[in-house]
Coordinates of C-alpha atoms and ligand atoms in Angstrom, one line a residue:
M1 CA 46.0 25.7 54.0
K2 CA 48.9 23.4 54.1
N3 CA 47.8 19.6 54.3
T4 CA 49.9 17.6 52.8
H5 CA 47.3 14.5 53.4
I6 CA 45.2 14.6 51.0
E7 CA 43.5 11.7 49.7
L8 CA 41.4 10.5 46.5
L9 CA 39.3 7.8 47.9
A10 CA 37.4 6.2 44.8
P11 CA 34.6 3.2 44.7
A12 CA 34.5 -0.4 43.1
G13 CA 31.9 -2.8 43.0
K14 CA 33.8 -4.7 40.2
W15 CA 37.6 -5.7 40.1
E16 CA 37.5 -4.6 36.2
A17 CA 36.7 -1.2 38.3
L18 CA 39.2 -1.5 40.8
E19 CA 42.1 -1.7 38.6
K20 CA 39.9 1.4 36.5
V21 CA 40.2 3.9 39.1
A22 CA 43.9 2.4 40.8
T23 CA 45.0 3.4 37.0
A24 CA 43.5 6.6 37.0
G25 CA 45.4 7.9 40.1
A26 CA 42.9 7.1 43.9
D27 CA 45.3 7.0 46.2
A28 CA 42.7 4.7 48.1
V29 CA 40.2 2.7 47.5
Y30 CA 37.0 1.4 48.8
L31 CA 34.5 -1.5 48.3
G32 CA 32.9 -3.7 50.1
G33 CA 32.8 -7.7 50.4
K34 CA 29.7 -10.1 49.6
R35 CA 28.7 -9.9 53.4
F36 CA 27.9 -7.4 56.2
N37 CA 27.5 -4.2 53.9
M38 CA 25.5 -1.8 51.6
R39 CA 25.1 -1.9 48.2
L40 CA 23.5 -5.3 48.1
L41 CA 21.1 -5.6 45.5
R42 CA 22.7 -6.0 42.0
S43 CA 24.4 -9.6 42.0
G44 CA 27.1 -9.0 39.6
F45 CA 28.8 -6.7 42.5
N46 CA 30.9 -7.0 45.4
F47 CA 34.2 -8.7 46.4
S48 CA 34.0 -12.3 47.4
D49 CA 36.0 -13.3 50.2
Q50 CA 39.2 -14.4 47.5
E51 CA 38.6 -11.2 45.7
L52 CA 39.5 -9.4 49.0
G53 CA 42.7 -11.3 49.5
D54 CA 43.7 -10.0 46.0
A55 CA 42.5 -6.7 46.3
V56 CA 44.8 -5.8 49.6
D57 CA 47.6 -7.4 47.5
Y58 CA 46.9 -5.6 44.6
L59 CA 46.8 -1.5 45.9
H60 CA 49.4 -2.6 48.8
E61 CA 51.8 -3.3 45.9
Q62 CA 51.3 0.3 44.8
D63 CA 51.3 1.5 48.0
K64 CA 47.5 2.3 47.9
R65 CA 44.7 2.0 50.7
L66 CA 42.0 -0.7 50.8
Y67 CA 38.9 0.3 52.8
I68 CA 36.0 -2.3 53.3
T69 CA 32.7 -1.8 54.3
V70 CA 30.8 -3.2 56.9
N71 CA 28.4 -0.6 57.3
N72 CA 24.9 -2.2 57.9
L73 CA 23.3 -2.0 61.1
Y74 CA 23.3 -6.1 62.6
Y75 CA 20.5 -8.1 64.8
D76 CA 21.7 -10.1 67.5
E77 CA 22.4 -14.0 65.8
E78 CA 24.4 -12.5 62.8
I79 CA 27.4 -11.0 65.9
E80 CA 29.5 -14.4 65.5
E81 CA 29.2 -14.5 61.9
L82 CA 30.1 -10.8 61.8
S83 CA 33.3 -11.5 64.4
D84 CA 34.5 -13.9 62.0
Y85 CA 33.8 -11.6 59.3
L86 CA 35.8 -9.0 61.2
L87 CA 38.8 -11.3 62.0
F88 CA 38.7 -12.5 58.3
L89 CA 39.4 -8.5 57.4
E90 CA 41.9 -7.9 59.7
E91 CA 43.6 -11.1 58.8
L92 CA 44.2 -10.0 55.3
G93 CA 46.0 -6.1 56.5
V94 CA 43.0 -4.5 55.1
D95 CA 43.5 -0.7 56.2
A96 CA 40.2 0.4 57.3
L97 CA 36.6 -0.5 58.1
I98 CA 34.4 1.4 56.6
I99 CA 31.5 1.0 60.0
Q100 CA 27.8 2.2 61.0
D101 CA 26.9 0.1 63.4
S102 CA 28.5 0.8 67.0
A103 CA 28.6 -3.1 68.1
I104 CA 31.5 -3.3 65.8
I105 CA 33.8 -0.5 67.7
K106 CA 32.8 -3.0 71.1
L107 CA 33.5 -6.1 68.7
H108 CA 37.2 -4.6 67.7
Q109 CA 38.0 -4.2 71.3
Q110 CA 36.6 -7.4 72.0
L111 CA 38.4 -9.7 69.8
G112 CA 41.9 -7.7 70.1
L113 CA 41.2 -5.8 66.0
T114 CA 44.4 -3.0 65.0
V115 CA 42.9 -2.9 62.0
P116 CA 41.4 1.3 61.8
L117 CA 37.7 2.0 62.1
H118 CA 36.0 4.6 59.6
A119 CA 33.0 6.3 60.8
S120 CA 30.7 5.7 58.3
V121 CA 28.3 9.0 56.6
Q122 CA 25.4 6.2 57.2
M123 CA 26.5 7.0 61.0
G124 CA 25.1 10.7 60.6
L125 CA 27.7 11.8 62.4
G126 CA 27.3 16.5 61.8
S127 CA 28.7 18.3 65.5
S128 CA 31.9 18.3 67.6
E129 CA 30.3 16.5 70.1
A130 CA 29.3 13.6 68.4
V131 CA 32.7 13.6 66.5
K132 CA 34.7 13.6 70.2
F133 CA 32.8 11.0 71.5
F134 CA 33.0 8.5 68.8
A135 CA 37.2 9.8 68.5
G136 CA 37.2 8.6 72.1
H137 CA 35.7 4.9 71.2
G138 CA 38.4 4.3 68.5
I139 CA 37.4 5.2 65.2
S140 CA 40.1 7.4 63.7
R141 CA 38.1 9.0 61.0
V142 CA 35.4 10.3 60.2
I143 CA 33.3 10.8 56.9
L144 CA 31.2 13.5 58.2
S145 CA 27.5 14.0 57.4
K146 CA 27.0 15.1 53.5
N147 CA 24.2 17.9 55.1
L148 CA 27.2 20.2 56.5
S149 CA 28.4 23.5 55.1
L150 CA 32.1 24.2 54.6
Q151 CA 31.5 26.2 57.9
E152 CA 30.6 23.4 59.2
I153 CA 32.6 21.1 58.2
A154 CA 36.2 23.5 59.3
Q155 CA 34.5 24.1 62.8
I156 CA 34.4 20.1 63.3
H157 CA 37.6 20.4 62.2
Q158 CA 39.4 22.8 64.2
E159 CA 37.3 21.5 67.5
T160 CA 38.3 17.5 66.8
G161 CA 41.8 17.8 64.8
I162 CA 40.2 14.4 63.3
D163 CA 41.3 12.5 59.5
I164 CA 37.7 14.2 58.1
E165 CA 36.9 12.5 54.9
Y166 CA 33.8 14.3 53.0
F167 CA 31.5 13.0 49.8
A168 CA 32.7 15.0 46.9
H169 CA 30.8 14.0 43.1
G170 CA 27.8 11.3 43.3
D171 CA 24.3 10.2 44.2
L172 CA 22.5 11.9 47.1
C173 CA 20.0 10.5 49.1
I174 CA 16.5 13.0 49.8
S175 CA 16.9 11.8 53.6
H176 CA 19.6 13.3 55.8
T177 CA 22.2 11.5 55.1
G178 CA 20.9 8.5 54.8
Q179 CA 19.0 7.4 57.9
C180 CA 16.1 6.7 55.9
V181 CA 13.2 3.8 56.0
M182 CA 11.4 3.9 53.1
S183 CA 12.4 1.2 50.7
N184 CA 11.7 -0.5 53.6
I185 CA 8.4 0.4 54.6
I186 CA 7.2 0.4 51.1
A187 CA 9.0 -3.1 50.0
S188 CA 10.6 -4.3 53.5
E189 CA 14.1 -4.1 51.6
S190 CA 15.8 -2.0 53.9
G191 CA 18.4 0.8 53.1
N192 CA 19.9 -0.2 56.3
R193 CA 20.5 -3.7 55.0
G194 CA 22.1 -2.7 51.7
V195 CA 19.2 -3.6 49.8
C196 CA 17.2 -0.1 49.4
I197 CA 15.2 0.0 46.0
K198 CA 15.1 3.9 45.6
P199 CA 11.5 5.3 46.2
C200 CA 12.6 8.5 45.9
R201 CA 13.7 8.2 42.4
W202 CA 9.7 7.4 41.3
Q203 CA 7.6 9.6 39.9
Y204 CA 4.8 10.5 42.6
T205 CA 1.1 12.0 42.3
L206 CA -0.1 14.7 45.7
E207 CA -3.4 14.4 46.7
G208 CA -5.3 16.7 49.1
V209 CA -2.6 19.3 48.5
D210 CA -3.3 22.2 47.0
G211 CA -1.9 23.3 43.3
A212 CA -0.2 19.6 43.3
G213 CA -2.2 18.9 40.3
N214 CA -2.2 15.5 39.0
E215 CA 0.4 15.0 37.0
A216 CA 3.6 12.3 38.0
T217 CA 6.7 14.5 39.4
Y218 CA 9.6 13.9 40.5
Y219 CA 9.1 15.1 44.4
L220 CA 12.4 13.4 45.8
A221 CA 14.5 13.5 43.0
H222 CA 18.0 14.5 44.3
K223 CA 20.1 16.1 41.9
D224 CA 24.0 14.6 42.2
L225 CA 26.4 16.5 44.6
C226 CA 29.9 17.6 42.4
L227 CA 32.1 19.9 44.4
Y228 CA 34.8 20.0 41.8
S229 CA 35.1 23.7 42.0
H230 CA 35.2 23.8 45.8
L231 CA 37.8 21.0 46.3
K232 CA 40.2 24.1 47.7
A233 CA 38.0 25.6 50.6
L234 CA 37.5 22.2 51.5
V235 CA 41.0 21.2 51.9
T236 CA 41.3 25.1 54.0
A237 CA 37.6 23.5 56.0
G238 CA 39.6 20.8 56.8
V239 CA 39.2 17.9 54.6
S240 CA 41.5 15.5 54.4
S241 CA 39.9 12.8 52.3
F242 CA 37.9 13.3 48.9
K243 CA 35.4 10.4 48.6
I244 CA 33.6 10.1 45.1
E245 CA 30.3 7.7 45.4
G246 CA 29.7 5.1 43.7
R247 CA 30.1 1.2 44.4
M248 CA 27.7 0.4 41.4
R249 CA 29.3 2.6 38.5
E250 CA 31.1 1.3 35.6
G251 CA 35.1 1.3 35.5
D252 CA 35.1 3.7 32.5
F253 CA 32.7 6.5 34.2
L254 CA 34.4 5.9 38.0
A255 CA 38.0 6.6 36.1
F256 CA 36.9 9.6 34.0
L257 CA 36.0 11.4 37.2
V258 CA 39.2 10.5 39.3
K259 CA 41.3 11.3 36.6
I260 CA 39.5 14.6 36.6
Y261 CA 39.6 15.0 40.1
R262 CA 43.4 13.5 40.8
K263 CA 44.6 16.4 38.4
A264 CA 42.4 19.2 40.6
L265 CA 44.2 17.8 44.0
D266 CA 47.4 17.7 42.4
D267 CA 47.1 21.2 41.8
I268 CA 46.4 22.0 44.9
I269 CA 49.1 20.3 46.5
A270 CA 51.4 21.8 44.0
N271 CA 50.5 25.0 43.7
Q272 CA 48.3 26.1 47.0
E273 CA 46.4 29.0 46.8
D274 CA 47.0 29.8 43.5
A275 CA 45.4 26.2 42.7
R276 CA 42.2 26.9 40.1
P277 CA 39.3 25.0 38.9
D278 CA 40.0 23.7 35.3
P279 CA 37.5 24.9 33.2
E280 CA 37.8 22.2 30.3
D281 CA 37.8 19.7 33.2
E282 CA 34.0 21.5 34.6
K283 CA 32.4 21.4 31.1
K284 CA 33.6 17.8 31.1
L285 CA 31.9 16.7 34.1
Q286 CA 28.9 18.6 32.9
E287 CA 28.8 16.9 29.5
N288 CA 29.0 13.3 31.0
R289 CA 26.8 14.1 34.4
V290 CA 24.5 11.6 35.4
R291 CA 21.7 13.9 37.3
N292 CA 21.7 17.5 37.4
F293 CA 24.7 19.2 39.8
T294 CA 24.4 20.4 42.9
T295 CA 26.5 22.0 45.5
A296 CA 23.7 20.4 48.4
N297 CA 24.2 21.9 51.8
L298 CA 28.1 23.0 51.2
F299 CA 26.4 27.0 51.0
G300 CA 23.3 26.8 53.0
R301 CA 20.7 24.6 54.1
T302 CA 19.6 23.1 50.7
R303 CA 16.3 23.7 49.3
I304 CA 13.4 22.4 46.9
N305 CA 16.0 23.6 44.3
V306 CA 18.0 20.3 44.8
V307 CA 15.4 18.2 43.9
D308 CA 15.0 17.4 40.0
L309 CA 11.2 16.9 39.8
S310 CA 11.1 16.7 35.7
G311 CA 13.3 13.8 36.7
E312 CA 14.8 14.3 33.2
R313 CA 18.1 13.2 33.5
E314 CA 17.2 10.3 36.0
P315 CA 18.6 7.0 34.6
F316 CA 16.3 3.4 34.7
F317 CA 16.2 1.9 38.0
P318 CA 14.9 -1.7 38.3
T319 CA 12.1 -1.1 40.6
R320 CA 9.3 0.5 40.1
A321 CA 5.8 1.5 42.9
R322 CA 4.2 -1.7 44.1
P323 CA 0.8 -1.4 44.5
L324 CA -0.2 -1.3 48.4
K325 CA -3.3 -3.2 49.4
R326 CA -5.5 -1.2 51.3
L327 CA -6.1 -2.2 54.9
Q328 CA -10.3 -4.1 55.1
A329 CA -12.5 -4.0 57.8
D330 CA -11.2 -7.7 58.4
D331 CA -7.6 -6.5 59.3
Y332 CA -8.6 -4.4 62.4
I333 CA -8.7 -5.9 65.4
E334 CA -11.9 -6.5 67.1
S335 CA -11.3 -4.8 70.9
S336 CA -13.0 -7.8 72.1
D337 CA -10.3 -10.2 70.8
I338 CA -7.9 -8.6 73.0
K339 CA -6.9 -10.4 76.3
K340 CA -7.8 -8.2 79.3
D341 CA -4.7 -9.8 81.8
A342 CA -4.2 -8.8 84.9
T343 CA -1.4 -6.1 83.8
P344 CA -3.3 -3.2 82.8
I345 CA -2.3 -2.2 79.3
E346 CA -2.3 1.4 78.8
F347 CA -2.8 3.0 75.2
T348 CA -1.8 6.0 74.0
V349 CA -2.5 8.1 70.7
K350 CA -1.3 10.8 68.8
V351 CA -3.7 13.1 67.2
A352 CA -3.5 15.6 65.1
N353 CA -6.6 18.3 65.5
Q354 CA -9.0 18.8 67.9
D355 CA -11.5 17.1 65.7
M356 CA -9.8 14.0 65.9
L357 CA -9.3 14.9 69.9
T358 CA -13.2 15.3 70.3
S359 CA -14.0 12.4 68.8
L360 CA -11.5 9.9 70.5
K361 CA -12.8 11.3 74.2
D362 CA -14.9 8.6 74.9
A363 CA -13.2 5.9 73.6
G364 CA -11.6 4.1 76.6
I365 CA -8.3 5.6 75.7
N366 CA -5.8 6.8 78.5
R367 CA -3.6 9.0 77.2
F368 CA -3.3 11.6 74.5
I369 CA -0.9 13.2 72.6
L370 CA -1.2 16.9 70.9
G371 CA 0.7 17.1 67.5
Y372 CA 2.3 20.3 67.4
E373 CA 3.5 20.0 64.2
Y374 CA 0.1 20.5 63.1
P375 CA -0.5 24.0 63.3
E376 CA -4.9 23.7 63.1
L377 CA -4.9 22.2 66.2
Ligands
SF4_401 S1 14.5 5.5 49.6 FE1 16.6 7.2 48.7 S2 17.1 8.5 50.6 FE2 15.8 7.0 51.4 S3 17.9 5.8 51.2 FE3 17.3 5.2 49.3 S4 17.9 6.1 47.9 FE4 18.5 7.3 50.1

């Protein structure tokens, strides 16, 4: 089991949190600037360029590391400014960049940067082949998908030998490892641009579903991850960096988590196989939990019990459902309005059942896609 390079990695959204998690025992801190970063919804959070420089000095003086999240997806028009930002971070001497967009791998080469690149959990890496591919393109650490089992993590470690970071504690998305367009569809605020309004944390009613009832329910509210009791198994599987989620959380709460995880990891480093989770600390985590806990996929694929339908511990979040305008007849384009030019346009429609197919057969459609996911077809 010996792994002498176990790291406890804590988040910070503000300077106050940075100081508190460092003092509480984090080996490294990850945070974002005011630009090009997830978690941009709350204006009082994230670090100015000046603060980024101060944070590097502050942590390096204590022999701790600083990783910067540059983990959105970017457009062509942003590449120039993004390049300047990457050069700025290299100049500061940060210890790694946490990235999602593969364009940064290319920019990293073109700009001759040396700062290590870590593949963000947003990349959704969950197989040895995907990890090998990115390792071959300059990624030195992967933050594996939160949707993996212990066995799958161990296999990736055995087959790739790459430095593995894994989330141990905090919020979870209902979507697969954050690959989600729900906020974008509902409110044009994209999770991939750092402004997710978290519609998965709202109540919903279901229409047309047998037995669903009319009661508004938290159908998508995932419980929080807590792997405190399984750290030793994760070390054995090959995880070398344990990450606490929560860049938007206050410093005191983060420091509380860091202290508990610090103690557990120190026990594992010192006592190896003889290390044991502390029942008192498990109790403290339970008593101070935000939502109810889950181990997510660690011991098998998730089922409905990872969602807390009651929403009874769902914290206040300052967004709410927005009424969507029902489309009117005027919103549709008359086919006569579509200009016909010399290039023939082919029209393909995906249908869900036999009735749809029959009703559209004379509608001038060139090609049908049959949706086999619908059992009634
Ligand atoms: S809507 Fe929910 S599941 Fe989707 S990205 Fe936002 S927090 Fe995650």
